[in-house]
Amino acid sequence: AIFAIAGVEFNINSPKALGEVLFEKLGLQHGGKTKTGYATGIEVLAPLAAEHPIVASVLEYREVSKLKSTYVDALPALLDPATGLLHTTFHQLGAATGRLSSSDPNLQNIPIRSALGREVRRAFLAPVPGQVLLAADYSQIELRLFAHLSGDPDLIEAFRRGEDIHEYTARGVFAVAAGAPIDAELRRRAKAVNFGILYGQGEFGLSQSVGFSRAEAREFIGAYFKRFPQVRGYIDGALEVARERGYVTTLM
C-alpha cells in the first residue's frame, strides 16, 4: 500500500529513504533536517497522519513490524522446552526507580493500546484452567505524593473519597457534569494532563502527547491550575527554591 501511494519502492525502515519520499517527493511538511536526513519519529509523523494516507500506512507498518519482531517471532523461541511454558525473569534491582522489572519477555510491556496489540495480549493465558494471570500496580502513586506535597485540598479530598483521579480531573478540566459518564478517550487525555503538568510539560509538550492544538493545551493547563490552585503554588515554589539554593529536597 505504501509503495502504491508513493509510486516507488524504497526501504521503509530507513529514516533517510522515508524522509526523501515523504518530504521531497510528496512535499509533506517536515520537522527539520539533521545531518543524516529528515526526522521521521512518531512526534513528526503522527500530526501528518490526517493529511496524507501514506503517513497512516507508515505508522501501521511500524506497529505491525514491531509486534512481529518483538512478540510474534520472539516469544515462541523463549518457551521452556521442558514445560512448554513462558517463564519471565523478574529483577528487583533492574530499574533506577526501584520498580520491579522483567525480561525475556518483558511482561510489563505487552501491548494494550491498539486493537492489534490487544490481539497479542490475548495469547497470554494461565497454564491451568481456573487459574488467572494477575496484574498489580500502584494506584496513581505519584499523584498521591503530589497531593500530599502540594497540600491541595481538592486533590487530597478526591483521594480520600476514593475517586478515580483521572476521571475527577476530566470532570473539572473538561467541564463534564457530575454523574455524566466519562469515556475512555477523555480519561486518557485527563491522565496525560495530570502527569504532563506534574512533570512540568508546557503547552507544546502537552499538545504533542495528547493531540491537542497548542491553544487547547494552554486552555487546559489554565483550567487545571484554576481547579487545583495549590498545585500551581507548589510547582512555582519548588522552582524558586531550586533557583535560590541550587538544589531541592525530598520529604526525607
CSV table of C-alpha atoms in Angstrom, one decimal:
chain,number,residue,atom,x,y,z
A,1,ALA,CA,0.0,0.0,0.0
A,2,ILE,CA,2.8,2.4,0.9
A,3,PHE,CA,4.7,1.7,-2.4
A,4,ALA,CA,1.5,2.1,-4.4
A,5,ILE,CA,0.8,5.5,-2.8
A,6,ALA,CA,4.4,6.6,-3.1
A,7,GLY,CA,4.7,5.4,-6.7
A,8,VAL,CA,8.1,4.0,-5.9
A,9,GLU,CA,9.6,1.1,-3.8
A,10,PHE,CA,12.0,2.1,-1.1
A,11,ASN,CA,13.3,0.9,2.3
A,12,ILE,CA,10.5,1.9,4.7
A,13,ASN,CA,12.8,1.1,7.7
A,14,SER,CA,15.3,3.7,6.6
A,15,PRO,CA,14.6,7.2,8.0
A,16,LYS,CA,16.7,8.7,5.2
A,17,ALA,CA,14.7,6.9,2.4
A,18,LEU,CA,11.4,7.5,4.1
A,19,GLY,CA,12.2,11.2,4.7
A,20,GLU,CA,13.1,11.7,1.0
A,21,VAL,CA,9.7,10.1,-0.1
A,22,LEU,CA,7.5,12.0,2.4
A,23,PHE,CA,9.1,15.4,2.4
A,24,GLU,CA,10.8,15.7,-1.0
A,25,LYS,CA,8.7,13.5,-3.4
A,26,LEU,CA,5.3,14.1,-1.8
A,27,GLY,CA,6.1,17.6,-0.3
A,28,LEU,CA,4.7,17.0,3.2
A,29,GLN,CA,5.6,19.4,6.0
A,30,HIS,CA,8.8,18.3,7.7
A,31,GLY,CA,10.0,18.9,11.2
A,32,GLY,CA,13.5,19.9,10.2
A,33,LYS,CA,16.6,18.3,8.7
A,34,THR,CA,19.5,16.8,10.6
A,35,LYS,CA,23.0,15.7,9.4
A,36,THR,CA,21.6,12.3,8.4
A,37,GLY,CA,18.3,13.4,6.8
A,38,TYR,CA,14.8,14.3,7.9
A,39,ALA,CA,13.3,13.5,11.3
A,40,THR,CA,10.7,10.7,10.9
A,41,GLY,CA,9.8,9.9,14.5
A,42,ILE,CA,6.3,9.4,15.8
A,43,GLU,CA,6.2,13.0,17.0
A,44,VAL,CA,6.7,14.2,13.4
A,45,LEU,CA,4.5,11.7,11.6
A,46,ALA,CA,1.5,11.5,14.0
A,47,PRO,CA,0.3,15.0,13.3
A,48,LEU,CA,0.6,14.3,9.5
A,49,ALA,CA,-1.5,11.2,9.5
A,50,ALA,CA,-4.7,13.1,8.8
A,51,GLU,CA,-3.1,15.0,6.0
A,52,HIS,CA,-1.9,12.1,3.7
A,53,PRO,CA,-2.9,8.4,3.6
A,54,ILE,CA,0.8,7.3,3.2
A,55,VAL,CA,1.6,8.5,6.8
A,56,ALA,CA,-1.2,6.4,8.4
A,57,SER,CA,0.1,3.4,6.4
A,58,VAL,CA,3.7,4.0,7.5
A,59,LEU,CA,2.6,4.2,11.2
A,60,GLU,CA,0.6,1.0,10.7
A,61,TYR,CA,3.5,-0.7,9.1
A,62,ARG,CA,5.8,0.3,12.0
A,63,GLU,CA,3.3,-1.1,14.5
A,64,VAL,CA,2.9,-4.4,12.7
A,65,SER,CA,6.7,-4.7,12.2
A,66,LYS,CA,7.3,-4.1,15.9
A,67,LEU,CA,4.6,-6.6,17.0
A,68,LYS,CA,6.0,-9.2,14.7
A,69,SER,CA,9.7,-8.9,15.7
A,70,THR,CA,9.2,-8.3,19.4
A,71,TYR,CA,6.4,-10.8,20.1
A,72,VAL,CA,5.2,-13.0,17.2
A,73,ASP,CA,8.7,-14.1,16.2
A,74,ALA,CA,10.4,-13.8,19.5
A,75,LEU,CA,8.0,-15.3,22.1
A,76,PRO,CA,7.9,-18.9,20.7
A,77,ALA,CA,11.7,-19.0,20.9
A,78,LEU,CA,11.5,-18.2,24.7
A,79,LEU,CA,9.3,-21.2,25.6
A,80,ASP,CA,10.9,-23.5,28.1
A,81,PRO,CA,11.4,-26.9,26.3
A,82,ALA,CA,10.8,-28.8,29.5
A,83,THR,CA,7.5,-27.2,30.4
A,84,GLY,CA,6.3,-25.7,27.1
A,85,LEU,CA,5.5,-22.5,29.1
A,86,LEU,CA,6.8,-19.0,29.0
A,87,HIS,CA,8.7,-18.0,32.2
A,88,THR,CA,9.8,-14.4,32.6
A,89,THR,CA,12.7,-13.3,34.9
A,90,PHE,CA,11.9,-10.6,37.5
A,91,HIS,CA,14.6,-8.2,38.5
A,92,GLN,CA,14.4,-6.5,41.9
A,93,LEU,CA,17.3,-4.1,41.2
A,94,GLY,CA,17.0,-3.6,37.5
A,95,ALA,CA,15.2,-0.2,37.4
A,96,ALA,CA,16.7,3.0,38.7
A,97,THR,CA,13.3,4.0,40.1
A,98,GLY,CA,13.1,0.9,42.4
A,99,ARG,CA,10.3,-0.7,40.4
A,100,LEU,CA,10.2,-4.4,39.7
A,101,SER,CA,11.2,-5.1,36.1
A,102,SER,CA,11.0,-8.2,34.0
A,103,SER,CA,12.8,-9.6,30.9
A,104,ASP,CA,12.6,-12.5,28.3
A,105,PRO,CA,9.8,-11.4,27.9
A,106,ASN,CA,9.2,-8.1,29.5
A,107,LEU,CA,5.8,-8.7,30.9
A,108,GLN,CA,5.3,-5.0,31.7
A,109,ASN,CA,5.5,-4.1,28.1
A,110,ILE,CA,2.9,-6.4,26.4
A,111,PRO,CA,0.9,-4.0,24.2
A,112,ILE,CA,-2.6,-3.0,25.1
A,113,ARG,CA,-3.4,0.4,23.5
A,114,SER,CA,-4.1,-0.7,19.9
A,115,ALA,CA,-6.5,-3.3,18.7
A,116,LEU,CA,-3.6,-5.3,17.1
A,117,GLY,CA,-1.6,-5.1,20.3
A,118,ARG,CA,-4.5,-6.4,22.3
A,119,GLU,CA,-4.6,-9.5,20.0
A,120,VAL,CA,-1.0,-10.2,21.1
A,121,ARG,CA,-2.0,-9.8,24.7
A,122,ARG,CA,-4.9,-12.3,24.3
A,123,ALA,CA,-2.3,-15.0,23.6
A,124,PHE,CA,-1.1,-14.9,27.2
A,125,LEU,CA,-3.1,-17.5,29.2
A,126,ALA,CA,-2.7,-19.1,32.6
A,127,PRO,CA,-1.4,-22.7,32.2
A,128,VAL,CA,-4.1,-24.3,34.3
A,129,PRO,CA,-7.9,-23.9,33.9
A,130,GLY,CA,-9.3,-22.0,36.9
A,131,GLN,CA,-6.0,-20.1,37.4
A,132,VAL,CA,-5.6,-16.4,36.4
A,133,LEU,CA,-2.8,-14.0,35.5
A,134,LEU,CA,-2.7,-11.2,38.0
A,135,ALA,CA,-1.7,-7.6,37.1
A,136,ALA,CA,-0.8,-5.4,40.1
A,137,ASP,CA,0.1,-1.8,40.1
A,138,TYR,CA,0.4,1.2,42.4
A,139,SER,CA,-2.7,3.4,42.1
A,140,GLN,CA,-1.6,6.8,40.9
A,141,ILE,CA,1.3,6.8,43.4
A,142,GLU,CA,3.0,10.0,42.0
A,143,LEU,CA,-0.3,11.9,42.2
A,144,ARG,CA,-0.9,10.8,45.7
A,145,LEU,CA,2.5,12.1,46.7
A,146,PHE,CA,1.9,15.3,44.8
A,147,ALA,CA,-1.4,15.8,46.6
A,148,HIS,CA,0.4,15.5,49.9
A,149,LEU,CA,3.4,17.7,48.9
A,150,SER,CA,1.2,20.5,47.5
A,151,GLY,CA,-1.4,20.3,50.2
A,152,ASP,CA,-4.1,21.0,47.6
A,153,PRO,CA,-7.4,20.4,49.5
A,154,ASP,CA,-9.4,19.4,46.4
A,155,LEU,CA,-6.8,16.8,45.3
A,156,ILE,CA,-6.5,15.4,48.8
A,157,GLU,CA,-10.3,15.2,49.2
A,158,ALA,CA,-10.7,13.4,45.9
A,159,PHE,CA,-8.2,10.7,47.0
A,160,ARG,CA,-9.9,10.4,50.4
A,161,ARG,CA,-13.2,9.8,48.7
A,162,GLY,CA,-11.6,7.0,46.6
A,163,GLU,CA,-12.2,8.8,43.3
A,164,ASP,CA,-10.6,7.8,40.1
A,165,ILE,CA,-8.3,10.8,40.0
A,166,HIS,CA,-8.1,10.9,36.2
A,167,GLU,CA,-11.9,10.9,35.9
A,168,TYR,CA,-12.1,13.5,38.6
A,169,THR,CA,-9.6,15.7,36.7
A,170,ALA,CA,-11.6,15.1,33.4
A,171,ARG,CA,-14.8,16.5,35.1
A,172,GLY,CA,-13.0,19.5,36.4
A,173,VAL,CA,-10.9,20.4,33.4
A,174,PHE,CA,-13.2,19.4,30.6
A,175,ALA,CA,-16.4,20.6,32.4
A,176,VAL,CA,-18.2,17.3,32.4
A,177,ALA,CA,-21.4,17.3,34.6
A,178,ALA,CA,-21.4,15.3,37.8
A,179,GLY,CA,-22.8,11.8,37.2
A,180,ALA,CA,-22.3,12.0,33.4
A,181,PRO,CA,-20.2,9.1,32.1
A,182,ILE,CA,-16.5,9.8,31.2
A,183,ASP,CA,-15.4,7.9,28.0
A,184,ALA,CA,-12.0,6.2,27.8
A,185,GLU,CA,-10.5,8.8,25.4
A,186,LEU,CA,-11.4,11.7,27.7
A,187,ARG,CA,-10.0,9.9,30.7
A,188,ARG,CA,-6.8,9.2,28.7
A,189,ARG,CA,-6.5,12.9,27.9
A,190,ALA,CA,-7.1,13.9,31.6
A,191,LYS,CA,-4.4,11.4,32.6
A,192,ALA,CA,-1.9,13.0,30.1
A,193,VAL,CA,-2.8,16.4,31.6
A,194,ASN,CA,-2.3,15.1,35.2
A,195,PHE,CA,1.1,13.6,34.6
A,196,GLY,CA,2.2,16.2,32.0
A,197,ILE,CA,1.6,19.1,34.5
A,198,LEU,CA,3.1,17.1,37.3
A,199,TYR,CA,6.4,16.6,35.3
A,200,GLY,CA,6.5,20.2,34.0
A,201,GLN,CA,5.2,19.8,30.5
A,202,GLY,CA,4.3,23.1,28.8
A,203,GLU,CA,1.7,23.7,26.2
A,204,PHE,CA,3.8,22.4,23.3
A,205,GLY,CA,4.7,19.1,25.1
A,206,LEU,CA,1.1,18.5,26.1
A,207,SER,CA,-0.3,19.3,22.7
A,208,GLN,CA,2.1,16.7,21.2
A,209,SER,CA,1.3,13.9,23.8
A,210,VAL,CA,-2.5,14.3,23.8
A,211,GLY,CA,-3.2,15.6,20.3
A,212,PHE,CA,-4.5,19.0,21.3
A,213,SER,CA,-3.7,22.2,19.4
A,214,ARG,CA,-1.3,24.4,21.4
A,215,ALA,CA,-4.2,26.8,22.1
A,216,GLU,CA,-6.3,24.0,23.6
A,217,ALA,CA,-3.3,22.8,25.6
A,218,ARG,CA,-2.8,26.3,27.0
A,219,GLU,CA,-6.5,26.4,27.9
A,220,PHE,CA,-6.5,23.1,29.7
A,221,ILE,CA,-3.3,23.9,31.7
A,222,GLY,CA,-5.1,27.1,32.8
A,223,ALA,CA,-8.2,25.2,33.7
A,224,TYR,CA,-6.2,22.7,35.7
A,225,PHE,CA,-4.4,25.3,37.8
A,226,LYS,CA,-7.7,27.1,38.4
A,227,ARG,CA,-9.2,23.7,39.6
A,228,PHE,CA,-6.1,22.9,41.8
A,229,PRO,CA,-4.6,26.3,42.7
A,230,GLN,CA,-2.2,24.9,45.3
A,231,VAL,CA,-0.6,22.7,42.7
A,232,ARG,CA,0.5,25.8,40.8
A,233,GLY,CA,1.8,27.3,44.1
A,234,TYR,CA,3.8,24.2,44.9
A,235,ILE,CA,5.4,23.9,41.4
A,236,ASP,CA,6.3,27.6,41.3
A,237,GLY,CA,7.7,27.4,44.9
A,238,ALA,CA,9.8,24.3,44.1
A,239,LEU,CA,11.3,26.1,41.0
A,240,GLU,CA,12.0,29.2,43.1
A,241,VAL,CA,13.8,27.2,45.8
A,242,ALA,CA,15.9,25.5,43.1
A,243,ARG,CA,16.9,28.8,41.6
A,244,GLU,CA,17.8,30.3,45.0
A,245,ARG,CA,19.6,27.4,46.6
A,246,GLY,CA,20.7,25.3,43.6
A,247,TYR,CA,19.0,22.2,44.9
A,248,VAL,CA,15.7,20.8,46.1
A,249,THR,CA,14.9,18.3,48.9
A,250,THR,CA,12.7,15.3,49.3
A,251,LEU,CA,10.3,14.6,52.2
A,252,MET,CA,13.2,12.8,53.9
